[in-house]
XYZ file of C-alpha atoms in Angstrom:
559
model
C 141.578 98.826 119.755
C 140.547 95.933 116.939
C 139.842 92.391 118.536
C 141.798 89.432 116.962
C 141.636 85.809 117.045
C 144.194 83.896 118.767
C 145.255 81.946 116.007
C 147.858 80.860 113.345
C 147.966 82.447 109.963
C 147.550 79.072 108.295
C 144.677 78.310 110.425
C 140.607 78.982 109.565
C 138.294 79.848 112.173
C 134.957 79.117 112.785
C 132.389 80.840 115.161
C 128.846 81.155 115.791
C 127.232 84.273 117.317
C 123.878 82.407 117.764
C 122.095 79.262 116.853
C 124.479 76.653 119.107
C 122.200 75.177 121.977
C 119.420 77.263 120.768
C 116.612 77.260 118.299
C 117.155 80.932 116.455
C 119.416 83.682 115.646
C 121.295 81.956 113.348
C 125.023 83.823 112.661
C 127.976 81.942 111.461
C 131.336 83.594 110.706
C 134.146 81.701 108.583
C 137.266 83.450 108.170
C 140.463 83.419 107.175
C 143.436 85.888 107.350
C 141.638 89.344 106.447
C 138.497 87.832 105.534
C 134.866 86.882 106.901
C 132.082 85.450 105.050
C 129.032 85.478 107.584
C 126.294 82.685 107.096
C 122.807 84.441 108.001
C 121.749 87.192 110.123
C 118.645 85.485 112.175
C 116.605 86.719 115.604
C 115.270 84.611 117.783
C 112.102 85.278 119.657
C 111.948 85.715 123.351
C 110.521 83.148 125.828
C 107.906 83.870 128.671
C 110.472 85.149 131.094
C 111.781 87.960 128.598
C 108.876 89.903 129.823
C 108.389 93.209 127.162
C 111.642 91.536 124.631
C 110.554 92.087 121.196
C 113.523 90.288 120.032
C 117.229 88.587 120.931
C 119.475 88.993 118.452
C 123.280 88.108 118.456
C 126.052 90.433 119.936
C 127.609 92.242 116.724
C 130.810 93.247 118.552
C 133.747 91.316 117.134
C 131.985 91.746 113.890
C 131.559 95.593 114.256
C 135.448 95.658 115.374
C 136.445 93.594 112.071
C 133.734 95.361 109.755
C 136.713 95.392 106.686
C 137.353 92.086 106.893
C 133.714 91.218 106.327
C 133.347 90.742 102.403
C 129.852 89.103 102.240
C 126.516 88.333 104.124
C 125.274 84.845 102.647
C 121.643 83.811 103.261
C 120.688 80.257 103.556
C 116.753 80.969 102.822
C 114.314 83.632 104.415
C 112.994 82.190 107.583
C 112.755 85.107 110.417
C 115.395 82.702 112.403
C 118.184 83.119 109.469
C 117.154 86.536 108.160
C 115.132 88.648 110.764
C 118.049 90.448 112.395
C 119.115 91.619 108.727
C 118.578 95.402 109.689
C 120.080 95.234 112.688
C 123.236 93.436 111.343
C 123.140 96.135 108.619
C 123.109 98.807 111.083
C 126.378 97.339 112.695
C 128.301 96.413 109.491
C 127.102 97.398 106.264
C 128.156 94.736 103.834
C 127.279 93.439 100.463
C 124.270 90.731 100.612
C 124.058 87.800 98.661
C 120.205 85.699 98.972
C 118.289 83.831 96.711
C 115.186 85.287 94.724
C 112.461 84.567 97.740
C 114.913 85.381 100.718
C 116.030 88.551 98.538
C 112.436 90.050 98.267
C 111.640 89.385 101.932
C 115.131 91.082 102.790
C 114.177 94.166 100.548
C 110.889 94.767 102.142
C 112.224 94.448 105.639
C 114.851 97.053 105.037
C 112.402 99.315 103.087
C 110.443 99.204 106.247
C 114.098 100.295 108.204
C 114.869 103.098 105.850
C 118.408 100.464 104.640
C 117.272 99.098 101.340
C 118.983 102.276 99.396
C 122.279 101.883 100.994
C 122.636 98.278 101.109
C 124.297 96.276 98.151
C 122.145 93.540 97.645
C 122.732 90.480 95.016
C 121.061 88.110 94.082
C 122.098 84.458 93.769
C 121.346 80.827 92.281
C 122.745 77.598 93.099
C 125.457 78.239 89.896
C 126.567 81.615 91.467
C 130.067 81.128 92.726
C 131.522 83.915 94.621
C 135.478 84.876 94.634
C 137.722 86.650 97.065
C 141.203 87.108 97.402
C 141.638 83.857 100.035
C 138.452 82.304 100.042
C 135.467 81.405 97.776
C 131.670 80.876 97.868
C 129.270 78.471 96.153
C 126.036 77.019 96.750
C 123.963 73.965 96.764
C 120.159 73.257 96.445
C 118.343 71.932 99.837
C 114.891 71.896 100.542
C 112.818 72.988 103.622
C 109.600 74.223 104.053
C 109.904 77.731 101.810
C 111.729 78.007 98.217
C 115.184 79.081 97.299
C 117.045 77.070 100.451
C 120.241 76.860 99.918
C 123.579 75.083 101.902
C 126.717 76.622 101.439
C 130.375 75.720 100.831
C 133.023 77.878 101.553
C 136.602 77.269 100.052
C 138.934 78.271 102.092
C 143.008 77.845 102.081
C 142.890 75.147 105.034
C 139.789 73.449 103.378
C 136.241 73.635 102.158
C 133.444 74.548 105.267
C 129.866 73.530 104.388
C 127.024 74.956 106.204
C 123.768 73.096 105.405
C 121.392 75.636 106.442
C 117.670 74.315 107.475
C 117.339 71.290 105.019
C 115.040 67.955 104.544
C 115.748 65.406 101.668
C 112.190 65.585 99.986
C 112.310 64.169 96.739
C 108.892 64.952 95.994
C 108.999 69.022 96.700
C 105.890 70.893 95.568
C 108.188 73.959 95.236
C 109.522 71.606 91.712
C 112.732 72.370 93.758
C 114.224 69.524 94.509
C 117.498 68.599 96.551
C 120.762 68.864 94.448
C 122.187 65.313 95.753
C 124.240 65.398 92.802
C 126.344 68.449 93.844
C 126.273 67.250 97.641
C 128.109 64.336 96.461
C 130.573 66.175 94.316
C 131.357 68.683 97.131
C 131.946 65.709 99.280
C 134.435 63.889 97.059
C 136.342 66.564 96.352
C 137.043 66.783 99.869
C 134.922 68.682 103.228
C 137.049 70.029 106.152
C 134.677 70.629 108.454
C 130.425 70.062 108.145
C 127.957 72.285 110.197
C 124.690 70.854 109.951
C 121.223 71.172 110.798
C 120.501 69.715 114.143
C 116.348 70.382 114.545
C 115.084 67.242 113.826
C 118.137 65.170 115.661
C 115.668 63.463 118.307
C 113.573 61.754 115.801
C 114.181 58.872 113.903
C 112.565 59.330 110.935
C 112.853 60.331 107.629
C 110.536 63.512 107.094
C 107.422 63.530 105.717
C 106.981 65.381 101.683
C 104.881 68.555 101.388
C 103.338 66.463 99.299
C 102.102 64.275 102.011
C 100.395 67.096 103.487
C 98.503 68.342 100.137
C 96.426 65.269 100.329
C 95.016 65.804 103.850
C 93.994 69.954 103.216
C 92.380 68.661 100.187
C 90.100 66.026 102.129
C 89.958 68.436 104.288
C 88.119 70.911 102.288
C 85.833 68.076 101.137
C 84.623 67.765 104.497
C 84.044 71.398 105.532
C 80.828 73.184 104.903
C 81.264 76.619 106.174
C 84.297 79.144 105.844
C 87.767 78.189 106.148
C 90.113 79.901 107.994
C 93.688 78.450 107.416
C 96.303 79.865 110.010
C 100.302 78.963 108.662
C 103.880 80.501 108.244
C 103.632 83.080 105.455
C 106.949 82.053 104.240
C 105.538 78.580 103.862
C 104.769 79.354 99.766
C 104.113 75.214 99.149
C 101.555 75.113 102.274
C 99.588 78.596 101.269
C 100.271 77.479 97.454
C 98.396 73.757 98.539
C 95.513 75.676 100.791
C 94.630 77.825 97.741
C 94.705 74.832 94.889
C 92.183 73.307 96.991
C 89.982 76.306 97.414
C 89.825 76.923 93.845
C 89.418 73.202 93.142
C 86.104 73.499 96.118
C 85.291 76.742 94.837
C 86.522 78.760 97.377
C 87.245 82.984 96.966
C 90.728 83.629 98.611
C 91.190 86.078 101.126
C 94.220 87.235 102.392
C 94.403 88.847 106.149
C 97.749 89.720 108.124
C 100.855 91.807 107.071
C 103.029 89.238 106.347
C 100.614 86.894 104.543
C 99.564 89.697 102.238
C 103.480 90.283 101.501
C 104.226 86.466 100.986
C 101.507 86.545 98.403
C 102.473 89.433 96.558
C 106.134 88.240 96.450
C 105.094 84.388 95.886
C 102.789 86.004 92.789
C 105.393 88.043 91.239
C 108.131 85.184 91.554
C 105.991 82.440 90.321
C 105.853 80.531 93.388
C 101.958 81.109 93.763
C 99.505 80.712 90.980
C 96.283 81.710 92.203
C 93.669 83.731 89.552
C 93.175 87.458 90.188
C 89.751 86.821 89.895
C 89.793 84.430 92.820
C 91.313 87.357 95.167
C 88.988 89.195 97.183
C 88.969 91.825 99.643
C 87.896 91.823 103.866
C 84.412 93.213 102.491
C 83.363 91.347 99.828
C 83.791 87.964 102.216
C 80.997 88.983 104.217
C 78.429 88.879 101.112
C 79.542 85.385 99.800
C 78.381 81.993 101.521
C 80.184 80.404 103.951
C 81.210 77.659 101.856
C 82.756 79.640 98.957
C 85.235 81.236 101.683
C 88.679 80.634 102.590
C 90.568 82.958 104.480
C 94.471 83.104 104.601
C 95.573 84.092 107.700
C 98.915 84.829 110.158
C 99.169 83.667 113.714
C 99.797 80.089 113.409
C 102.354 80.756 116.359
C 99.921 82.408 119.008
C 101.468 85.875 118.158
C 98.967 88.357 120.205
C 98.654 90.965 117.605
C 98.539 88.390 114.333
C 95.549 88.697 112.705
C 94.111 85.127 114.086
C 94.371 86.376 117.591
C 93.191 89.341 116.777
C 89.562 87.673 115.485
C 89.468 84.828 118.327
C 89.705 87.532 120.874
C 87.222 89.676 118.683
C 89.731 92.721 118.265
C 89.803 92.586 114.150
C 87.846 95.160 112.577
C 86.810 93.302 109.558
C 85.849 89.768 110.229
C 84.605 87.750 113.455
C 83.918 84.431 114.445
C 80.993 82.580 112.682
C 78.901 79.537 114.683
C 80.500 77.428 111.144
C 83.812 78.378 111.173
C 86.725 76.253 110.944
C 90.029 77.329 111.745
C 93.092 74.732 110.339
C 96.532 75.267 111.831
C 98.677 73.851 109.173
C 101.829 74.276 111.302
C 103.586 72.761 114.692
C 104.489 75.453 117.469
C 108.314 76.604 117.582
C 109.728 75.882 121.483
C 108.341 78.613 123.720
C 104.824 79.400 121.877
C 103.023 76.396 122.469
C 101.417 78.091 125.659
C 100.379 81.465 123.145
C 98.798 78.728 120.385
C 96.677 77.102 123.095
C 95.448 80.147 124.361
C 94.505 80.903 121.108
C 93.166 77.649 120.037
C 90.659 78.069 123.137
C 89.592 81.013 122.577
C 88.634 80.208 118.810
C 86.898 77.273 120.347
C 85.206 79.546 122.945
C 83.943 81.930 120.026
C 82.488 78.844 118.154
C 84.822 77.917 115.451
C 85.786 73.955 115.008
C 89.849 74.048 115.396
C 91.470 71.341 113.719
C 95.409 71.263 114.745
C 98.245 68.651 115.747
C 99.836 66.169 114.076
C 97.122 63.513 114.355
C 95.500 65.282 111.736
C 98.384 65.336 109.067
C 98.145 68.501 108.355
C 102.213 69.488 109.301
C 105.336 67.979 108.206
C 108.434 69.456 109.354
C 110.651 71.323 107.141
C 113.939 69.724 108.948
C 115.078 66.487 108.431
C 114.947 63.521 111.096
C 117.899 61.154 112.019
C 117.929 59.394 108.197
C 118.375 62.727 106.838
C 121.387 64.000 108.985
C 123.212 60.525 108.468
C 122.415 60.961 104.536
C 123.755 64.474 104.800
C 126.931 63.359 106.539
C 127.523 60.202 104.000
C 127.099 62.438 100.925
C 129.475 65.260 102.482
C 131.926 63.130 103.971
C 133.728 65.615 106.477
C 136.707 65.279 108.092
C 135.479 67.093 111.068
C 131.953 67.587 112.312
C 130.065 70.425 114.129
C 126.220 70.185 114.557
C 124.441 73.699 114.540
C 121.000 74.949 114.466
C 119.646 73.409 117.509
C 119.217 73.076 121.430
C 121.993 71.304 123.154
C 120.640 67.798 123.432
C 119.816 68.092 120.083
C 123.512 68.873 119.305
C 124.491 66.064 121.145
C 122.391 63.111 119.816
C 123.492 64.615 116.436
C 126.874 64.516 116.932
C 126.911 60.699 118.396
C 124.887 60.116 114.722
C 128.124 61.183 113.196
C 129.943 58.886 114.896
C 128.157 56.077 113.321
C 128.582 56.929 109.822
C 132.416 57.201 110.155
C 133.380 60.475 111.812
C 135.900 59.841 114.611
C 134.487 60.925 118.114
C 138.025 63.325 118.255
C 136.952 64.939 115.029
C 133.721 66.093 116.457
C 132.924 69.410 118.330
C 129.684 70.705 120.406
C 130.742 74.317 120.986
C 129.100 77.376 122.583
C 128.324 80.144 120.989
C 131.185 82.743 120.769
C 133.350 79.406 120.794
C 136.480 79.477 118.018
C 137.452 76.474 115.812
C 140.377 76.904 114.629
C 141.425 74.662 111.532
C 143.981 73.690 109.733
C 144.419 70.780 106.953
C 145.099 68.174 109.589
C 144.122 70.128 112.883
C 140.839 71.130 114.866
C 140.889 73.099 117.919
C 138.977 75.218 120.235
C 141.495 78.052 120.169
C 139.728 81.429 121.730
C 136.129 82.795 122.319
C 134.075 86.119 121.286
C 131.882 87.745 122.490
C 128.588 86.097 121.714
C 125.846 87.336 124.784
C 122.113 87.674 123.915
C 121.367 91.097 122.944
C 117.892 92.069 124.157
C 115.536 94.491 121.631
C 112.963 96.325 123.172
C 111.081 98.840 121.206
C 113.960 101.038 119.844
C 116.044 99.826 121.879
C 119.049 97.589 121.797
C 120.885 95.779 124.137
C 119.942 98.677 126.807
C 117.663 96.092 128.890
C 119.952 93.734 130.850
C 119.536 91.261 133.494
C 118.739 93.885 135.961
C 115.559 94.976 133.926
C 114.255 91.420 133.223
C 114.675 91.107 137.074
C 112.792 94.074 138.001
C 109.954 93.279 135.626
C 110.106 89.344 136.842
C 109.306 90.843 140.065
C 106.649 94.028 138.818
C 104.309 90.521 136.796
C 104.570 88.596 139.866
C 104.289 90.786 143.206
C 103.662 94.429 142.232
C 105.041 97.967 142.375
C 104.776 100.129 145.718
C 105.352 103.666 145.773
C 106.904 105.445 148.406
C 106.396 109.254 148.533
C 107.907 112.102 150.697
C 109.038 115.617 151.154
C 112.320 115.743 153.164
C 114.092 118.409 154.816
C 117.352 116.546 155.653
C 119.042 119.811 156.329
C 116.744 119.899 160.062
C 115.781 116.498 160.151
C 112.474 116.572 159.467
C 109.532 114.615 157.079
C 107.497 118.109 155.957
C 105.074 116.029 153.949
C 104.215 112.441 153.460
C 105.002 109.955 153.754
C 102.476 108.168 151.512
C 102.186 104.804 149.832
C 100.512 104.048 146.450
C 100.128 100.289 144.841
C 100.161 99.036 141.705
C 99.522 95.164 140.941
C 100.130 94.723 144.753
C 97.300 95.094 147.098
C 93.807 96.798 146.273
C 94.056 100.390 148.545
C 90.335 100.644 149.576
C 90.464 97.056 151.118
C 93.657 97.609 153.001
C 93.993 100.725 154.853
C 95.277 99.222 157.848
C 98.070 97.285 156.343
C 98.705 101.163 153.983
C 98.762 102.806 157.712
C 101.278 100.550 159.242
C 103.683 101.014 156.179
C 103.489 104.194 156.884
C 104.559 104.830 160.085
C 106.994 102.261 159.252
C 108.522 104.352 156.627
C 108.678 107.068 158.597
C 110.577 105.993 161.289
C 112.613 104.242 159.173
C 113.455 107.731 157.561
C 113.853 109.832 160.550
C 116.279 107.141 161.830
C 118.256 107.203 158.309
C 118.272 110.954 158.433
C 120.037 111.342 162.157
C 123.232 108.832 160.775
C 126.405 110.737 160.368
C 126.962 111.694 156.577
C 122.692 111.103 155.471
C 122.088 111.455 152.065
C 119.136 110.919 149.926
C 120.756 107.409 148.505
C 121.000 106.471 152.435
C 117.637 106.866 153.087
C 116.300 104.905 150.222
C 118.477 101.794 151.196
C 116.366 102.394 154.385
C 112.954 102.428 153.437
C 113.409 99.763 150.498
C 114.863 97.302 153.571
C 112.367 98.469 155.962
C 109.582 98.474 153.911
C 110.620 94.915 152.163
C 110.881 93.454 155.624
C 107.526 94.619 156.692
C 105.493 93.811 153.712
C 107.011 90.520 153.681
C 106.147 89.475 157.185
C 102.726 90.807 156.442
C 102.052 89.436 152.667
C 104.319 87.014 152.375
C 105.425 89.040 148.560
C 108.011 91.136 147.698
C 106.622 93.829 145.676
C 109.234 96.323 143.799
C 109.702 99.250 145.977
C 110.245 102.715 144.348
C 111.273 105.256 146.889
C 110.433 108.993 145.363
C 111.459 111.850 147.783
C 111.394 115.533 147.147
C 114.130 117.705 148.927
C 113.737 121.013 150.278
């Protein structure tokens, strides 16, 4: 059965499947009548408590049930929290995709890897593109961020215009030579905007974010001072930062080697699209750098977020096949940790220092500028767009609340602002706005090839395994004659060292033996009831003896 929204025919519905109260998995729907425009298809990287989870993506149930209404997936820019789930999205809902040149190149790589490239309708857009449908139309305006080809999106509906900014800051001296189109923003605002959905990431920072050119001066100064090899780690998608590092390398006579699949892909795409300018003869492979003087080498590497399988982490722990740390190496982290990644980044920094490298990181070294606007830029966006209603997005709950407060300072009435949760449906007309409905928007966990098959119960078991380990009970049971014909035996993994715990194991076997016999003599005894009895008895016993609660797994052979 198709899930329909509880809205009137004259209302435009706006909802988020991700991106409210969190950093990541940005996915927004704008719907009027039988047409839906989806903005972005992002992924969120798991935090430490999500043991074994690879990605967190939105719940696409509502979109799958209304797939015939979806006219387009429009992309603001090519960061993973905006395109990282696109192959999962397209597997659920195969619709036309519209994106800027760099985002489209990154999307093509991703779809090719997952066998979806030939079955997906892809369109390249620029800020002059206009998409027209029966009830709605879409136009784009250029913004600046830490990646080229970044756009805000204006969706024109019969109720009014809905603007979604994407990630933005106002950088008027961008290294990409793509300044924000303030005139177009002002024009859209002057024509009337019903609702603004705006990036809240830096809402707690009372500042105007620094330009990328400010970082470039610091990078050049660092290259002046460093004599050994330089390993430069940043987001592969941050073409500005990659270009600044390569320009500094060329100015100082350094050859450039690229490590990490995403960095190799970024350099290839950047050269093809004209965002990077690196003479071919200055690029060298891994084997050549070992034959060059240390002061003639720059290594561009992935892994600035401490990802365990990225090139930098493998270099740090000595498992990289082609490169190891040398005493005079300097590693530059030109990024700041994404929330949830701080521990991973610190671990890699410590390993690099222990291996003998000098590590330069942190804001005090002026080697990173945020791609998100601070409070002054958020106020500027509100003042340019002049929305009737305001809905902060792209941020954790406290950021949304601060951003909401700022909107009141620039003239949006308090009753016209909405801090919502993922799944809440905001219904708008030209003269009204109300929270009208709620659609499924729970996190969906991706573990290997499994999508959504890991729930809270599995995560709880993994948490127990990580904290207290596993105890396996093995026995052969003759249920008919109420006899134990073999065992019970106990195996431990991550709980105790069995060779040094013979007394505990022997006592535990006795507890299990009596628990099985007692359970078998009960009326209507079954394998299930015996399992429960063993788990209950052994948990009590082990907690009494060790104050730990391992996961207990009974395995019975019935004869």
